């Protein structure tokens, strides 16, 4: 296996107006570990503009590959009078660079904020493409720790699976963390950020654009693509219950097309509730994990990428519920 070179980069300089008291200790030091070399260019990104100043790029319903440049998650941005806020940057530097170019085609104001909805590689590895904009990199209060623990393995896997397309992809640490609820002002346009208890992951952050009432859900919502559990199943369902009370005109999932909110989240809830009921029943019947995997079928016909993720979900749910009340 070919090793990778590491480099330490200087933290992005924070605009003075953004130096806020709640920057957590040490956060101003961004750490990056990049896959060296120059990544190939990808084609221009398709953007949709569902509301004034709201832009979405829908990723493919697939796993990350060299051919798709890691373009498998939904990305987007919101444009205010003073600033652009980017919401997730994609699975590679090449994709983040294409997103940055797409932003330049429709907005003249600078990118002040890059928000990551959670730790997963298909949402964060484009961050480095925005380093020259010197934005605040914003994430859940646990994102920095999660990136420290998982980042090196994510980078190794990216290089293994995507080869030269992974080049320049890097781990960029958040410079600002959200522990509960915060607001950022893009100039006459306020985004509300909310950090969630462990659900899809332990780093889930949602973004609500008050002007258009667009709710960015990250991977708390999957459409088409089978939901993925990498956190806490009961927390996932609890977060959805609470999110359903948000009066949004439009909701953007992490994967799949935009949702009418909250009605269209019903298939995901049905899948997750079914997983909870089935795994609880298997544990009550004293089935082993292997027996449970063999019997909990889920909804194969209803979902894309079912075979890649359903058994993993059963395993995660079993581990969570085995010793639970
Ligand atoms: Zn995810």
Tab-separated table of C-alpha atoms and ligand atoms in Angstrom:
chain	number	residue	atom	x	y	z
A	1	UNK	CA	0.000	0.000	0.000
A	2	UNK	CA	1.302	3.421	-0.908
A	3	UNK	CA	1.728	5.764	2.023
A	4	UNK	CA	0.643	9.340	2.012
A	5	UNK	CA	2.503	12.484	2.854
A	6	UNK	CA	1.229	14.680	5.624
A	7	UNK	CA	1.520	18.376	5.979
A	8	UNK	CA	0.501	20.797	8.643
A	9	UNK	CA	-1.124	23.954	7.358
A	10	UNK	CA	-1.519	27.297	9.028
A	11	UNK	CA	-5.018	27.971	10.268
A	12	UNK	CA	-7.262	30.032	8.052
A	13	UNK	CA	-7.160	33.647	9.266
A	14	UNK	CA	-10.443	34.541	10.914
A	15	UNK	CA	-12.068	37.851	10.075
A	16	UNK	CA	-11.971	40.077	13.160
A	17	UNK	CA	-15.746	40.344	13.160
A	18	UNK	CA	-15.936	36.605	13.537
A	19	UNK	CA	-13.669	36.248	16.556
A	20	UNK	CA	-16.345	35.291	18.997
A	21	UNK	CA	-16.078	34.343	22.630
A	22	UNK	CA	-17.487	30.899	22.011
A	23	UNK	CA	-14.642	29.757	19.823
A	24	UNK	CA	-13.580	26.689	21.684
A	25	UNK	CA	-10.084	26.344	23.045
A	26	UNK	CA	-7.565	25.570	20.376
A	27	UNK	CA	-10.095	25.814	17.592
A	28	UNK	CA	-8.231	28.578	15.819
A	29	UNK	CA	-5.609	25.994	14.955
A	30	UNK	CA	-6.907	24.172	11.928
A	31	UNK	CA	-5.093	20.969	11.169
A	32	UNK	CA	-4.987	19.436	7.793
A	33	UNK	CA	-3.521	16.275	6.503
A	34	UNK	CA	-3.754	16.224	2.748
A	35	UNK	CA	-3.332	13.686	0.002
A	36	UNK	CA	-0.532	15.266	-2.033
A	37	UNK	CA	-0.562	16.058	-5.756
A	38	UNK	CA	-3.091	17.874	-7.911
A	39	UNK	CA	-6.525	16.397	-8.403
A	40	UNK	CA	-8.099	16.244	-11.874
A	41	UNK	CA	-10.878	18.698	-12.740
A	42	UNK	CA	-14.444	17.464	-12.730
A	43	UNK	CA	-17.243	18.787	-14.949
A	44	UNK	CA	-19.231	21.850	-13.895
A	45	UNK	CA	-21.631	21.130	-11.054
A	46	UNK	CA	-25.357	21.234	-11.714
A	47	UNK	CA	-27.099	23.628	-9.332
A	48	UNK	CA	-30.762	24.033	-8.529
A	49	UNK	CA	-32.164	27.248	-7.106
A	50	UNK	CA	-35.351	26.289	-5.241
A	51	UNK	CA	-35.712	29.629	-3.435
A	52	UNK	CA	-34.098	33.080	-3.769
A	53	UNK	CA	-30.478	32.825	-2.646
A	54	UNK	CA	-30.742	29.069	-1.960
A	55	UNK	CA	-28.714	26.709	-4.157
A	56	UNK	CA	-28.557	22.920	-4.035
A	57	UNK	CA	-26.350	20.426	-5.798
A	58	UNK	CA	-27.829	16.949	-5.625
A	59	UNK	CA	-25.218	14.217	-5.334
A	60	UNK	CA	-25.585	10.834	-6.991
A	61	UNK	CA	-27.268	7.955	-5.192
A	62	UNK	CA	-24.118	5.854	-5.071
A	63	UNK	CA	-21.042	5.034	-3.049
A	64	UNK	CA	-17.987	7.223	-3.587
A	65	UNK	CA	-15.913	6.136	-6.579
A	66	UNK	CA	-13.163	7.514	-8.766
A	67	UNK	CA	-15.695	7.973	-11.578
A	68	UNK	CA	-18.089	10.114	-9.537
A	69	UNK	CA	-15.429	12.214	-7.747
A	70	UNK	CA	-17.071	11.428	-4.409
A	71	UNK	CA	-20.149	13.336	-5.573
A	72	UNK	CA	-22.715	11.333	-3.600
A	73	UNK	CA	-24.057	13.737	-0.973
A	74	UNK	CA	-26.160	16.863	-1.369
A	75	UNK	CA	-24.254	20.133	-1.137
A	76	UNK	CA	-25.396	23.695	-1.230
A	77	UNK	CA	-25.098	27.281	-0.195
A	78	UNK	CA	-27.118	30.278	0.901
A	79	UNK	CA	-26.330	33.786	-0.337
A	80	UNK	CA	-26.854	36.868	1.848
A	81	UNK	CA	-26.034	40.526	1.212
A	82	UNK	CA	-22.614	40.216	2.833
A	83	UNK	CA	-21.656	36.535	2.722
A	84	UNK	CA	-22.160	33.085	1.342
A	85	UNK	CA	-22.551	30.131	3.722
A	86	UNK	CA	-21.651	26.755	2.217
A	87	UNK	CA	-23.427	23.706	3.608
A	88	UNK	CA	-21.264	20.607	3.103
A	89	UNK	CA	-18.459	20.432	0.563
A	90	UNK	CA	-18.487	16.899	-0.853
A	91	UNK	CA	-16.289	13.834	-0.807
A	92	UNK	CA	-13.136	15.220	-2.469
A	93	UNK	CA	-11.132	18.402	-2.907
A	94	UNK	CA	-11.940	18.225	-6.644
A	95	UNK	CA	-15.647	18.333	-5.841
A	96	UNK	CA	-15.216	21.162	-3.326
A	97	UNK	CA	-13.300	23.110	-5.977
A	98	UNK	CA	-16.131	22.564	-8.484
A	99	UNK	CA	-18.621	23.765	-5.855
A	100	UNK	CA	-16.522	26.858	-5.233
A	101	UNK	CA	-16.495	27.589	-8.977
A	102	UNK	CA	-20.266	27.104	-9.129
A	103	UNK	CA	-20.683	29.610	-6.291
A	104	UNK	CA	-18.565	32.119	-8.169
A	105	UNK	CA	-20.910	31.842	-11.142
A	106	UNK	CA	-23.931	33.025	-9.132
A	107	UNK	CA	-22.605	35.070	-6.185
A	108	UNK	CA	-20.191	37.989	-5.872
A	109	UNK	CA	-19.979	38.166	-2.068
A	110	UNK	CA	-17.294	36.140	-0.237
A	111	UNK	CA	-17.679	32.735	1.355
A	112	UNK	CA	-17.582	33.562	5.089
A	113	UNK	CA	-18.821	30.242	6.439
A	114	UNK	CA	-18.339	26.589	5.570
A	115	UNK	CA	-20.732	24.470	7.601
A	116	UNK	CA	-20.355	20.691	7.925
A	117	UNK	CA	-23.534	18.814	8.801
A	118	UNK	CA	-21.544	15.892	10.276
A	119	UNK	CA	-18.267	13.991	10.159
A	120	UNK	CA	-18.819	11.623	7.228
A	121	UNK	CA	-16.250	11.855	4.431
A	122	UNK	CA	-18.727	12.472	1.613
A	123	UNK	CA	-19.693	15.735	3.357
A	124	UNK	CA	-16.341	17.140	4.532
A	125	UNK	CA	-13.479	16.344	2.167
A	126	UNK	CA	-14.168	19.319	-0.092
A	127	UNK	CA	-13.512	21.749	2.790
A	128	UNK	CA	-9.907	22.343	1.787
A	129	UNK	CA	-11.029	23.869	-1.514
A	130	UNK	CA	-12.353	26.833	0.503
A	131	UNK	CA	-9.224	27.460	2.588
A	132	UNK	CA	-8.212	30.462	0.437
A	133	UNK	CA	-11.539	32.148	1.268
A	134	UNK	CA	-10.558	32.119	4.971
A	135	UNK	CA	-14.058	31.234	6.110
A	136	UNK	CA	-15.129	30.103	9.526
A	137	UNK	CA	-15.393	26.316	9.375
A	138	UNK	CA	-18.399	25.473	11.525
A	139	UNK	CA	-19.395	22.128	12.967
A	140	UNK	CA	-20.991	20.345	15.899
A	141	UNK	CA	-19.103	20.667	19.173
A	142	UNK	CA	-17.959	17.055	18.806
A	143	UNK	CA	-16.841	17.364	15.175
A	144	UNK	CA	-13.208	18.202	15.899
A	145	UNK	CA	-12.791	15.162	18.112
A	146	UNK	CA	-14.565	12.931	15.599
A	147	UNK	CA	-12.309	14.171	12.777
A	148	UNK	CA	-9.221	13.566	14.898
A	149	UNK	CA	-10.294	9.998	15.606
A	150	UNK	CA	-11.662	9.048	12.198
A	151	UNK	CA	-10.011	11.439	9.775
A	152	UNK	CA	-6.772	9.566	9.109
A	153	UNK	CA	-8.662	6.364	8.295
A	154	UNK	CA	-11.090	8.274	6.096
A	155	UNK	CA	-8.167	9.762	4.157
A	156	UNK	CA	-6.470	6.409	3.704
A	157	UNK	CA	-9.699	4.870	2.446
A	158	UNK	CA	-10.264	7.805	0.087
A	159	UNK	CA	-6.851	7.407	-1.464
A	160	UNK	CA	-7.260	3.651	-1.727
A	161	UNK	CA	-10.672	3.905	-3.406
A	162	UNK	CA	-10.329	7.070	-5.523
A	163	UNK	CA	-6.635	7.189	-6.407
A	164	UNK	CA	-5.590	10.468	-8.059
A	165	UNK	CA	-9.104	11.867	-7.668
A	166	UNK	CA	-8.436	11.960	-3.911
A	167	UNK	CA	-5.471	14.287	-4.297
A	168	UNK	CA	-5.520	17.536	-2.282
A	169	UNK	CA	-8.387	16.189	-0.172
A	170	UNK	CA	-7.709	17.078	3.436
A	171	UNK	CA	-9.095	17.127	6.913
A	172	UNK	CA	-9.942	20.668	7.907
A	173	UNK	CA	-10.798	21.179	11.547
A	174	UNK	CA	-13.710	23.389	12.543
A	175	UNK	CA	-12.737	26.862	13.720
A	176	UNK	CA	-16.093	27.355	15.386
A	177	UNK	CA	-18.226	24.815	17.160
A	178	UNK	CA	-21.919	24.688	17.926
A	179	UNK	CA	-22.975	22.990	21.154
A	180	UNK	CA	-26.693	23.817	21.120
A	181	UNK	CA	-28.238	26.531	18.933
A	182	UNK	CA	-26.524	29.495	17.278
A	183	UNK	CA	-27.264	31.991	14.571
A	184	UNK	CA	-25.024	33.365	11.844
A	185	UNK	CA	-25.838	36.476	9.835
A	186	UNK	CA	-25.053	36.506	6.113
A	187	UNK	CA	-26.101	40.159	5.799
A	188	UNK	CA	-29.855	40.622	6.072
A	189	UNK	CA	-30.215	36.862	6.210
A	190	UNK	CA	-29.907	34.705	9.319
A	191	UNK	CA	-29.197	30.982	9.474
A	192	UNK	CA	-30.075	29.057	12.644
A	193	UNK	CA	-27.690	26.210	13.408
A	194	UNK	CA	-28.686	23.423	15.749
A	195	UNK	CA	-26.459	20.693	17.165
A	196	UNK	CA	-28.233	17.434	17.946
A	197	UNK	CA	-27.678	14.680	20.511
A	198	UNK	CA	-26.323	11.494	18.896
A	199	UNK	CA	-28.597	10.419	16.018
A	200	UNK	CA	-27.282	9.597	12.503
A	201	UNK	CA	-23.832	10.303	13.994
A	202	UNK	CA	-22.628	12.054	17.136
A	203	UNK	CA	-21.912	15.222	15.110
A	204	UNK	CA	-25.246	16.072	13.446
A	205	UNK	CA	-25.910	19.755	12.777
A	206	UNK	CA	-28.976	21.172	10.994
A	207	UNK	CA	-29.238	24.552	9.277
A	208	UNK	CA	-32.420	26.602	8.903
A	209	UNK	CA	-32.556	29.580	6.547
A	210	UNK	CA	-35.098	31.889	8.129
A	211	UNK	CA	-35.654	33.951	4.964
A	212	UNK	CA	-36.745	31.066	2.731
A	213	UNK	CA	-37.673	28.632	5.519
A	214	UNK	CA	-35.363	26.027	3.959
A	215	UNK	CA	-34.243	23.321	6.374
A	216	UNK	CA	-30.936	21.586	5.649
A	217	UNK	CA	-31.031	18.229	7.397
A	218	UNK	CA	-27.727	16.602	6.459
A	219	UNK	CA	-27.976	12.857	6.957
A	220	UNK	CA	-30.794	13.128	9.447
A	221	UNK	CA	-32.821	12.664	6.270
A	222	UNK	CA	-32.396	10.156	3.460
A	223	UNK	CA	-34.639	9.978	0.404
A	224	UNK	CA	-34.287	6.963	-1.872
A	225	UNK	CA	-30.937	5.998	-0.311
A	226	UNK	CA	-31.562	3.688	2.651
A	227	UNK	CA	-31.103	5.549	5.965
A	228	UNK	CA	-27.714	4.936	7.580
A	229	UNK	CA	-27.200	4.516	11.317
A	230	UNK	CA	-23.784	5.446	12.689
A	231	UNK	CA	-24.916	6.929	15.984
A	232	UNK	CA	-27.976	6.097	18.054
A	233	UNK	CA	-31.229	4.707	16.668
A	234	UNK	CA	-33.421	6.022	19.469
A	235	UNK	CA	-31.670	9.395	19.240
A	236	UNK	CA	-32.243	9.417	15.466
A	237	UNK	CA	-35.988	8.873	15.915
A	238	UNK	CA	-36.149	11.465	18.715
A	239	UNK	CA	-34.370	14.058	16.561
A	240	UNK	CA	-36.853	13.447	13.731
A	241	UNK	CA	-39.787	13.891	16.112
A	242	UNK	CA	-38.468	17.265	17.129
A	243	UNK	CA	-37.466	18.328	13.625
A	244	UNK	CA	-40.969	17.580	12.380
A	245	UNK	CA	-42.219	20.542	14.413
A	246	UNK	CA	-40.085	22.956	12.328
A	247	UNK	CA	-42.298	24.881	9.903
A	248	UNK	CA	-40.167	24.607	6.793
A	249	UNK	CA	-41.190	25.312	3.209
A	250	UNK	CA	-38.580	22.889	1.909
A	251	UNK	CA	-36.223	20.375	3.452
A	252	UNK	CA	-32.929	19.279	1.892
A	253	UNK	CA	-31.832	15.764	2.882
A	254	UNK	CA	-28.226	14.604	2.880
A	255	UNK	CA	-29.054	12.146	0.094
A	256	UNK	CA	-31.944	12.232	-2.382
A	257	UNK	CA	-34.327	14.909	-3.560
A	258	UNK	CA	-35.797	17.748	-1.498
A	259	UNK	CA	-38.674	16.889	0.777
A	260	UNK	CA	-42.035	18.415	1.487
A	261	UNK	CA	-41.682	18.883	5.229
A	262	UNK	CA	-42.517	17.063	7.385
A	263	UNK	CA	-44.790	14.638	5.556
A	264	UNK	CA	-42.222	13.182	3.200
A	265	UNK	CA	-39.950	11.939	5.990
A	266	UNK	CA	-42.494	9.152	6.700
A	267	UNK	CA	-40.638	6.399	4.753
A	268	UNK	CA	-37.436	7.014	6.733
A	269	UNK	CA	-39.345	6.946	10.012
A	270	UNK	CA	-41.046	3.726	8.981
A	271	UNK	CA	-37.698	2.103	8.173
A	272	UNK	CA	-36.078	3.228	11.433
A	273	UNK	CA	-39.093	2.284	13.563
A	274	UNK	CA	-39.152	-1.113	11.850
A	275	UNK	CA	-35.451	-1.590	12.579
A	276	UNK	CA	-36.031	-0.696	16.234
A	277	UNK	CA	-38.975	-3.076	16.598
A	278	UNK	CA	-37.316	-5.962	14.761
A	279	UNK	CA	-33.996	-5.762	16.589
A	280	UNK	CA	-35.714	-5.371	19.965
A	281	UNK	CA	-37.830	-8.455	19.212
A	282	UNK	CA	-34.752	-10.440	18.190
A	283	UNK	CA	-32.920	-9.512	21.397
A	284	UNK	CA	-35.980	-10.373	23.469
A	285	UNK	CA	-36.084	-13.757	21.726
A	286	UNK	CA	-32.407	-14.167	22.705
A	287	UNK	CA	-31.209	-14.335	19.131
A	288	UNK	CA	-27.514	-13.773	18.524
A	289	UNK	CA	-26.327	-10.964	16.286
A	290	UNK	CA	-25.693	-13.473	13.491
A	291	UNK	CA	-29.216	-14.881	13.827
A	292	UNK	CA	-30.622	-11.367	13.918
A	293	UNK	CA	-28.770	-10.405	10.744
A	294	UNK	CA	-30.221	-13.461	9.049
A	295	UNK	CA	-33.796	-12.645	10.033
A	296	UNK	CA	-34.205	-8.850	10.005
A	297	UNK	CA	-34.974	-8.255	6.338
A	298	UNK	CA	-36.004	-4.616	6.408
A	299	UNK	CA	-37.461	-3.153	3.206
A	300	UNK	CA	-35.077	-4.191	0.442
A	301	UNK	CA	-37.454	-3.246	-2.381
A	302	UNK	CA	-38.039	0.250	-1.040
A	303	UNK	CA	-34.503	1.578	-0.872
A	304	UNK	CA	-31.378	2.203	-2.919
A	305	UNK	CA	-28.019	0.904	-1.608
A	306	UNK	CA	-29.890	-1.417	0.757
A	307	UNK	CA	-27.322	-4.203	0.534
A	308	UNK	CA	-24.468	-1.826	1.326
A	309	UNK	CA	-26.006	-0.445	4.528
A	310	UNK	CA	-28.898	-2.435	5.978
A	311	UNK	CA	-26.849	-5.161	7.675
A	312	UNK	CA	-24.571	-2.493	9.078
A	313	UNK	CA	-27.649	-0.737	10.492
A	314	UNK	CA	-28.873	-3.964	12.100
A	315	UNK	CA	-25.446	-4.472	13.680
A	316	UNK	CA	-25.372	-0.913	15.046
A	317	UNK	CA	-28.906	-1.192	16.390
A	318	UNK	CA	-28.146	-4.545	18.024
A	319	UNK	CA	-25.075	-3.140	19.770
A	320	UNK	CA	-27.103	-0.179	21.008
A	321	UNK	CA	-30.119	-2.138	22.190
A	322	UNK	CA	-28.546	-5.326	23.545
A	323	UNK	CA	-28.043	-3.964	27.044
A	324	UNK	CA	-30.705	-1.271	26.925
A	325	UNK	CA	-33.880	-1.294	28.998
B	1	LIG	ZN1	-23.636	10.558	6.879
